[in-house]
């Protein structure tokens, strides 16, 4: 089971654990600013259950058919979207895996962007591309590291992140500073 620590700018630590879970995947984390995230993805990497906390704010959500549902401040909302995105690398992993892109492929999708600290949600269009897969030596084994490019279709801004199995190894504003066990590559 991969466990480790990410550091977000400006210095917030996110201590996480993730693992395959009965045909799906589970990610849980506690942040040094008091926030938490619990994500359970189904076998298609769709969010079966999500809970994010930030201060007194709580967001709960999950997939229901083609829609994602979420509740904040006692109000329920729904939108057609691929997944949730926010500060946590666990959300990046779930969306990337749900797209099942081959090297060189891309997909235009709508995602729900969760902003902190209020946990406000808005639907945004993004283009995801699996730009390349590079092989690296780690502890005597060759591991694939995928480089994704994500384009904000409203602004044209492009960001990229690197994913090894179910662990983000590099992303804008996020640094993996500790990894106790190797990622899952199933």
PDB file of C-alpha atoms in Angstrom:
ATOM      1  CA  UNK A   1       0.000   0.000   0.000  1.00  0.00           C
ATOM      2  CA  UNK A   2       1.586   3.287  -1.058  1.00  0.00           C
ATOM      3  CA  UNK A   3       1.883   5.802   1.770  1.00  0.00           C
ATOM      4  CA  UNK A   4       3.655   9.084   1.645  1.00  0.00           C
ATOM      5  CA  UNK A   5       3.611  12.842   1.886  1.00  0.00           C
ATOM      6  CA  UNK A   6       2.960  15.551  -0.650  1.00  0.00           C
ATOM      7  CA  UNK A   7       3.798  19.188   0.035  1.00  0.00           C
ATOM      8  CA  UNK A   8       1.535  21.801  -1.526  1.00  0.00           C
ATOM      9  CA  UNK A   9       2.563  25.405  -2.003  1.00  0.00           C
ATOM     10  CA  UNK A  10       2.724  27.250   0.430  1.00  0.00           C
ATOM     11  CA  UNK A  11       3.991  24.415   2.636  1.00  0.00           C
ATOM     12  CA  UNK A  12       0.813  22.457   3.461  1.00  0.00           C
ATOM     13  CA  UNK A  13       1.568  18.751   3.922  1.00  0.00           C
ATOM     14  CA  UNK A  14      -0.822  16.049   2.733  1.00  0.00           C
ATOM     15  CA  UNK A  15      -0.108  12.659   4.327  1.00  0.00           C
ATOM     16  CA  UNK A  16      -1.779   9.976   2.199  1.00  0.00           C
ATOM     17  CA  UNK A  17      -2.380   6.271   1.752  1.00  0.00           C
ATOM     18  CA  UNK A  18      -3.899   4.616  -1.299  1.00  0.00           C
ATOM     19  CA  UNK A  19      -4.586   1.057  -2.341  1.00  0.00           C
ATOM     20  CA  UNK A  20      -6.636  -1.169  -4.582  1.00  0.00           C
ATOM     21  CA  UNK A  21      -9.946  -1.894  -2.858  1.00  0.00           C
ATOM     22  CA  UNK A  22     -12.278  -4.726  -3.878  1.00  0.00           C
ATOM     23  CA  UNK A  23     -12.260  -3.962  -7.611  1.00  0.00           C
ATOM     24  CA  UNK A  24     -11.788  -0.237  -7.069  1.00  0.00           C
ATOM     25  CA  UNK A  25      -9.316   2.124  -5.451  1.00  0.00           C
ATOM     26  CA  UNK A  26      -9.202   4.051  -2.184  1.00  0.00           C
ATOM     27  CA  UNK A  27      -7.298   7.252  -1.348  1.00  0.00           C
ATOM     28  CA  UNK A  28      -7.283   8.903   2.069  1.00  0.00           C
ATOM     29  CA  UNK A  29      -5.293  11.867   3.299  1.00  0.00           C
ATOM     30  CA  UNK A  30      -4.936  14.284   6.179  1.00  0.00           C
ATOM     31  CA  UNK A  31      -3.539  17.746   5.623  1.00  0.00           C
ATOM     32  CA  UNK A  32      -1.465  19.818   8.013  1.00  0.00           C
ATOM     33  CA  UNK A  33      -4.063  22.622   7.695  1.00  0.00           C
ATOM     34  CA  UNK A  34      -6.728  20.285   9.153  1.00  0.00           C
ATOM     35  CA  UNK A  35      -8.338  19.292   5.848  1.00  0.00           C
ATOM     36  CA  UNK A  36      -9.056  15.696   4.887  1.00  0.00           C
ATOM     37  CA  UNK A  37      -9.983  13.745   1.778  1.00  0.00           C
ATOM     38  CA  UNK A  38     -11.527  10.301   1.424  1.00  0.00           C
ATOM     39  CA  UNK A  39     -12.061   9.007  -2.102  1.00  0.00           C
ATOM     40  CA  UNK A  40     -13.338   5.589  -3.113  1.00  0.00           C
ATOM     41  CA  UNK A  41     -13.291   4.960  -6.856  1.00  0.00           C
ATOM     42  CA  UNK A  42     -15.124   2.085  -8.526  1.00  0.00           C
ATOM     43  CA  UNK A  43     -13.605  -0.355 -11.016  1.00  0.00           C
ATOM     44  CA  UNK A  44     -13.925   2.287 -13.778  1.00  0.00           C
ATOM     45  CA  UNK A  45     -12.165   4.861 -11.532  1.00  0.00           C
ATOM     46  CA  UNK A  46     -15.368   6.913 -11.170  1.00  0.00           C
ATOM     47  CA  UNK A  47     -15.846   8.473  -7.713  1.00  0.00           C
ATOM     48  CA  UNK A  48     -18.167   6.095  -5.864  1.00  0.00           C
ATOM     49  CA  UNK A  49     -17.771   8.150  -2.687  1.00  0.00           C
ATOM     50  CA  UNK A  50     -15.930  11.386  -1.946  1.00  0.00           C
ATOM     51  CA  UNK A  51     -15.653  13.413   1.228  1.00  0.00           C
ATOM     52  CA  UNK A  52     -13.503  16.529   1.490  1.00  0.00           C
ATOM     53  CA  UNK A  53     -13.247  18.714   4.602  1.00  0.00           C
ATOM     54  CA  UNK A  54     -11.717  22.167   4.949  1.00  0.00           C
ATOM     55  CA  UNK A  55     -12.301  23.928   8.256  1.00  0.00           C
ATOM     56  CA  UNK A  56     -16.037  23.819   8.949  1.00  0.00           C
ATOM     57  CA  UNK A  57     -16.823  23.082   5.282  1.00  0.00           C
ATOM     58  CA  UNK A  58     -17.676  19.537   4.154  1.00  0.00           C
ATOM     59  CA  UNK A  59     -18.300  18.263   0.638  1.00  0.00           C
ATOM     60  CA  UNK A  60     -19.735  14.810   0.018  1.00  0.00           C
ATOM     61  CA  UNK A  61     -20.235  13.397  -3.440  1.00  0.00           C
ATOM     62  CA  UNK A  62     -20.129  10.527  -5.855  1.00  0.00           C
ATOM     63  CA  UNK A  63     -21.246   9.212  -9.217  1.00  0.00           C
ATOM     64  CA  UNK A  64     -24.837   8.375 -10.087  1.00  0.00           C
ATOM     65  CA  UNK A  65     -24.949   7.170 -13.688  1.00  0.00           C
ATOM     66  CA  UNK A  66     -23.399   9.779 -15.992  1.00  0.00           C
ATOM     67  CA  UNK A  67     -23.784  12.505 -13.365  1.00  0.00           C
ATOM     68  CA  UNK A  68     -21.762  13.411 -10.336  1.00  0.00           C
ATOM     69  CA  UNK A  69     -23.698  14.448  -7.268  1.00  0.00           C
ATOM     70  CA  UNK A  70     -22.365  16.537  -4.397  1.00  0.00           C
ATOM     71  CA  UNK A  71     -23.695  18.082  -1.225  1.00  0.00           C
ATOM     72  CA  UNK A  72     -22.323  21.201   0.443  1.00  0.00           C
ATOM     73  CA  UNK A  73     -23.972  23.329   3.113  1.00  0.00           C
ATOM     74  CA  UNK A  74     -26.989  21.010   3.060  1.00  0.00           C
ATOM     75  CA  UNK A  75     -27.719  21.572  -0.637  1.00  0.00           C
ATOM     76  CA  UNK A  76     -27.506  18.848  -3.268  1.00  0.00           C
ATOM     77  CA  UNK A  77     -26.151  19.527  -6.754  1.00  0.00           C
ATOM     78  CA  UNK A  78     -25.626  17.436  -9.905  1.00  0.00           C
ATOM     79  CA  UNK A  79     -23.704  17.791 -13.156  1.00  0.00           C
ATOM     80  CA  UNK A  80     -22.522  15.598 -16.002  1.00  0.00           C
ATOM     81  CA  UNK A  81     -18.779  15.327 -15.436  1.00  0.00           C
ATOM     82  CA  UNK A  82     -15.922  12.832 -15.533  1.00  0.00           C
ATOM     83  CA  UNK A  83     -14.650  13.437 -12.005  1.00  0.00           C
ATOM     84  CA  UNK A  84     -13.669  15.889  -9.305  1.00  0.00           C
ATOM     85  CA  UNK A  85     -10.453  17.930  -9.308  1.00  0.00           C
ATOM     86  CA  UNK A  86      -8.949  20.035  -6.554  1.00  0.00           C
ATOM     87  CA  UNK A  87      -5.741  20.420  -4.588  1.00  0.00           C
ATOM     88  CA  UNK A  88      -5.368  16.732  -3.749  1.00  0.00           C
ATOM     89  CA  UNK A  89      -3.238  14.587  -6.076  1.00  0.00           C
ATOM     90  CA  UNK A  90      -5.626  11.699  -5.384  1.00  0.00           C
ATOM     91  CA  UNK A  91      -8.249  13.442  -7.513  1.00  0.00           C
ATOM     92  CA  UNK A  92      -5.771  13.748 -10.415  1.00  0.00           C
ATOM     93  CA  UNK A  93      -5.075  10.014 -10.234  1.00  0.00           C
ATOM     94  CA  UNK A  94      -8.765   9.079 -10.371  1.00  0.00           C
ATOM     95  CA  UNK A  95      -9.570  11.307 -13.366  1.00  0.00           C
ATOM     96  CA  UNK A  96      -6.461  10.232 -15.304  1.00  0.00           C
ATOM     97  CA  UNK A  97      -7.171   6.545 -14.735  1.00  0.00           C
ATOM     98  CA  UNK A  98     -10.884   6.908 -15.571  1.00  0.00           C
ATOM     99  CA  UNK A  99      -9.990   8.257 -19.030  1.00  0.00           C
ATOM    100  CA  UNK A 100      -7.928   5.143 -19.906  1.00  0.00           C
ATOM    101  CA  UNK A 101      -5.858   7.051 -22.466  1.00  0.00           C
ATOM    102  CA  UNK A 102      -3.174   5.359 -24.534  1.00  0.00           C
ATOM    103  CA  UNK A 103       0.083   7.180 -25.215  1.00  0.00           C
ATOM    104  CA  UNK A 104      -0.601  10.030 -27.649  1.00  0.00           C
ATOM    105  CA  UNK A 105      -4.374  10.020 -27.074  1.00  0.00           C
ATOM    106  CA  UNK A 106      -6.413  12.909 -25.720  1.00  0.00           C
ATOM    107  CA  UNK A 107      -9.946  13.499 -24.488  1.00  0.00           C
ATOM    108  CA  UNK A 108     -12.050  16.598 -23.885  1.00  0.00           C
ATOM    109  CA  UNK A 109     -14.031  16.259 -20.660  1.00  0.00           C
ATOM    110  CA  UNK A 110     -15.914  18.288 -18.097  1.00  0.00           C
ATOM    111  CA  UNK A 111     -14.682  18.048 -14.510  1.00  0.00           C
ATOM    112  CA  UNK A 112     -15.907  19.477 -11.233  1.00  0.00           C
ATOM    113  CA  UNK A 113     -13.279  21.820  -9.816  1.00  0.00           C
ATOM    114  CA  UNK A 114     -13.418  22.005  -6.002  1.00  0.00           C
ATOM    115  CA  UNK A 115     -11.805  25.145  -4.566  1.00  0.00           C
ATOM    116  CA  UNK A 116     -10.569  25.569  -1.025  1.00  0.00           C
ATOM    117  CA  UNK A 117     -11.192  26.708   1.625  1.00  0.00           C
ATOM    118  CA  UNK A 118     -14.927  27.110   0.844  1.00  0.00           C
ATOM    119  CA  UNK A 119     -15.223  23.854  -1.158  1.00  0.00           C
ATOM    120  CA  UNK A 120     -17.108  25.696  -3.883  1.00  0.00           C
ATOM    121  CA  UNK A 121     -17.627  23.600  -7.028  1.00  0.00           C
ATOM    122  CA  UNK A 122     -17.789  24.657 -10.648  1.00  0.00           C
ATOM    123  CA  UNK A 123     -17.876  22.663 -13.871  1.00  0.00           C
ATOM    124  CA  UNK A 124     -14.907  23.309 -16.157  1.00  0.00           C
ATOM    125  CA  UNK A 125     -13.878  21.924 -19.569  1.00  0.00           C
ATOM    126  CA  UNK A 126     -10.438  20.321 -19.798  1.00  0.00           C
ATOM    127  CA  UNK A 127      -8.452  18.523 -22.492  1.00  0.00           C
ATOM    128  CA  UNK A 128      -6.413  15.645 -21.094  1.00  0.00           C
ATOM    129  CA  UNK A 129      -3.586  14.174 -23.151  1.00  0.00           C
ATOM    130  CA  UNK A 130      -1.272  11.310 -22.250  1.00  0.00           C
ATOM    131  CA  UNK A 131       1.755  12.934 -23.882  1.00  0.00           C
ATOM    132  CA  UNK A 132       4.323  10.200 -23.210  1.00  0.00           C
ATOM    133  CA  UNK A 133       5.255   7.196 -21.133  1.00  0.00           C
ATOM    134  CA  UNK A 134       8.873   7.104 -19.979  1.00  0.00           C
ATOM    135  CA  UNK A 135      10.530   4.198 -18.185  1.00  0.00           C
ATOM    136  CA  UNK A 136      12.633   4.855 -15.086  1.00  0.00           C
ATOM    137  CA  UNK A 137      14.752   2.662 -12.834  1.00  0.00           C
ATOM    138  CA  UNK A 138      13.477   2.548  -9.257  1.00  0.00           C
ATOM    139  CA  UNK A 139      14.756   0.084  -6.661  1.00  0.00           C
ATOM    140  CA  UNK A 140      16.095  -2.226  -9.356  1.00  0.00           C
ATOM    141  CA  UNK A 141      12.869  -2.280 -11.385  1.00  0.00           C
ATOM    142  CA  UNK A 142      11.744  -0.440 -14.513  1.00  0.00           C
ATOM    143  CA  UNK A 143       8.591   1.572 -13.827  1.00  0.00           C
ATOM    144  CA  UNK A 144       6.441   3.526 -16.280  1.00  0.00           C
ATOM    145  CA  UNK A 145       5.930   7.229 -15.569  1.00  0.00           C
ATOM    146  CA  UNK A 146       3.176   8.870 -17.577  1.00  0.00           C
ATOM    147  CA  UNK A 147       3.292  12.546 -18.500  1.00  0.00           C
ATOM    148  CA  UNK A 148      -0.133  14.122 -18.833  1.00  0.00           C
ATOM    149  CA  UNK A 149      -0.859  17.532 -20.301  1.00  0.00           C
ATOM    150  CA  UNK A 150      -4.094  19.154 -19.140  1.00  0.00           C
ATOM    151  CA  UNK A 151      -5.422  22.159 -21.049  1.00  0.00           C
ATOM    152  CA  UNK A 152      -7.999  24.530 -19.604  1.00  0.00           C
ATOM    153  CA  UNK A 153     -10.300  24.934 -22.600  1.00  0.00           C
ATOM    154  CA  UNK A 154     -11.584  28.296 -21.323  1.00  0.00           C
ATOM    155  CA  UNK A 155      -8.187  29.986 -20.942  1.00  0.00           C
ATOM    156  CA  UNK A 156      -5.827  27.854 -23.038  1.00  0.00           C
ATOM    157  CA  UNK A 157      -3.508  27.413 -20.040  1.00  0.00           C
ATOM    158  CA  UNK A 158      -1.626  24.085 -20.120  1.00  0.00           C
ATOM    159  CA  UNK A 159      -0.271  22.276 -17.084  1.00  0.00           C
ATOM    160  CA  UNK A 160       1.367  18.891 -16.809  1.00  0.00           C
ATOM    161  CA  UNK A 161       1.812  16.230 -14.205  1.00  0.00           C
ATOM    162  CA  UNK A 162       3.615  12.905 -13.945  1.00  0.00           C
ATOM    163  CA  UNK A 163       1.929   9.756 -12.730  1.00  0.00           C
ATOM    164  CA  UNK A 164       3.524   6.443 -11.695  1.00  0.00           C
ATOM    165  CA  UNK A 165       0.767   3.906 -11.124  1.00  0.00           C
ATOM    166  CA  UNK A 166      -1.514   5.477  -8.531  1.00  0.00           C
ATOM    167  CA  UNK A 167       0.966   8.088  -7.246  1.00  0.00           C
ATOM    168  CA  UNK A 168       1.520  11.587  -8.639  1.00  0.00           C
ATOM    169  CA  UNK A 169       5.293  12.029  -8.734  1.00  0.00           C
ATOM    170  CA  UNK A 170       5.312  15.642  -9.980  1.00  0.00           C
ATOM    171  CA  UNK A 171       2.685  18.331 -10.568  1.00  0.00           C
ATOM    172  CA  UNK A 172       2.488  22.130 -10.456  1.00  0.00           C
ATOM    173  CA  UNK A 173       2.505  23.302  -6.840  1.00  0.00           C
ATOM    174  CA  UNK A 174       2.820  19.725  -5.522  1.00  0.00           C
ATOM    175  CA  UNK A 175       5.962  17.877  -4.480  1.00  0.00           C
ATOM    176  CA  UNK A 176       6.116  14.215  -3.488  1.00  0.00           C
ATOM    177  CA  UNK A 177       8.559  14.333  -0.549  1.00  0.00           C
ATOM    178  CA  UNK A 178       8.131  10.826   0.856  1.00  0.00           C
ATOM    179  CA  UNK A 179       6.901   7.488  -0.536  1.00  0.00           C
ATOM    180  CA  UNK A 180       7.075   4.476   1.753  1.00  0.00           C
ATOM    181  CA  UNK A 181       5.957   1.742  -0.670  1.00  0.00           C
ATOM    182  CA  UNK A 182       5.921   1.470  -4.448  1.00  0.00           C
ATOM    183  CA  UNK A 183       2.829   2.582  -6.379  1.00  0.00           C
ATOM    184  CA  UNK A 184       0.174   0.132  -7.555  1.00  0.00           C
ATOM    185  CA  UNK A 185       0.430  -0.508 -11.284  1.00  0.00           C
ATOM    186  CA  UNK A 186      -2.650  -2.756 -11.673  1.00  0.00           C
TER     187      UNK A 186
END
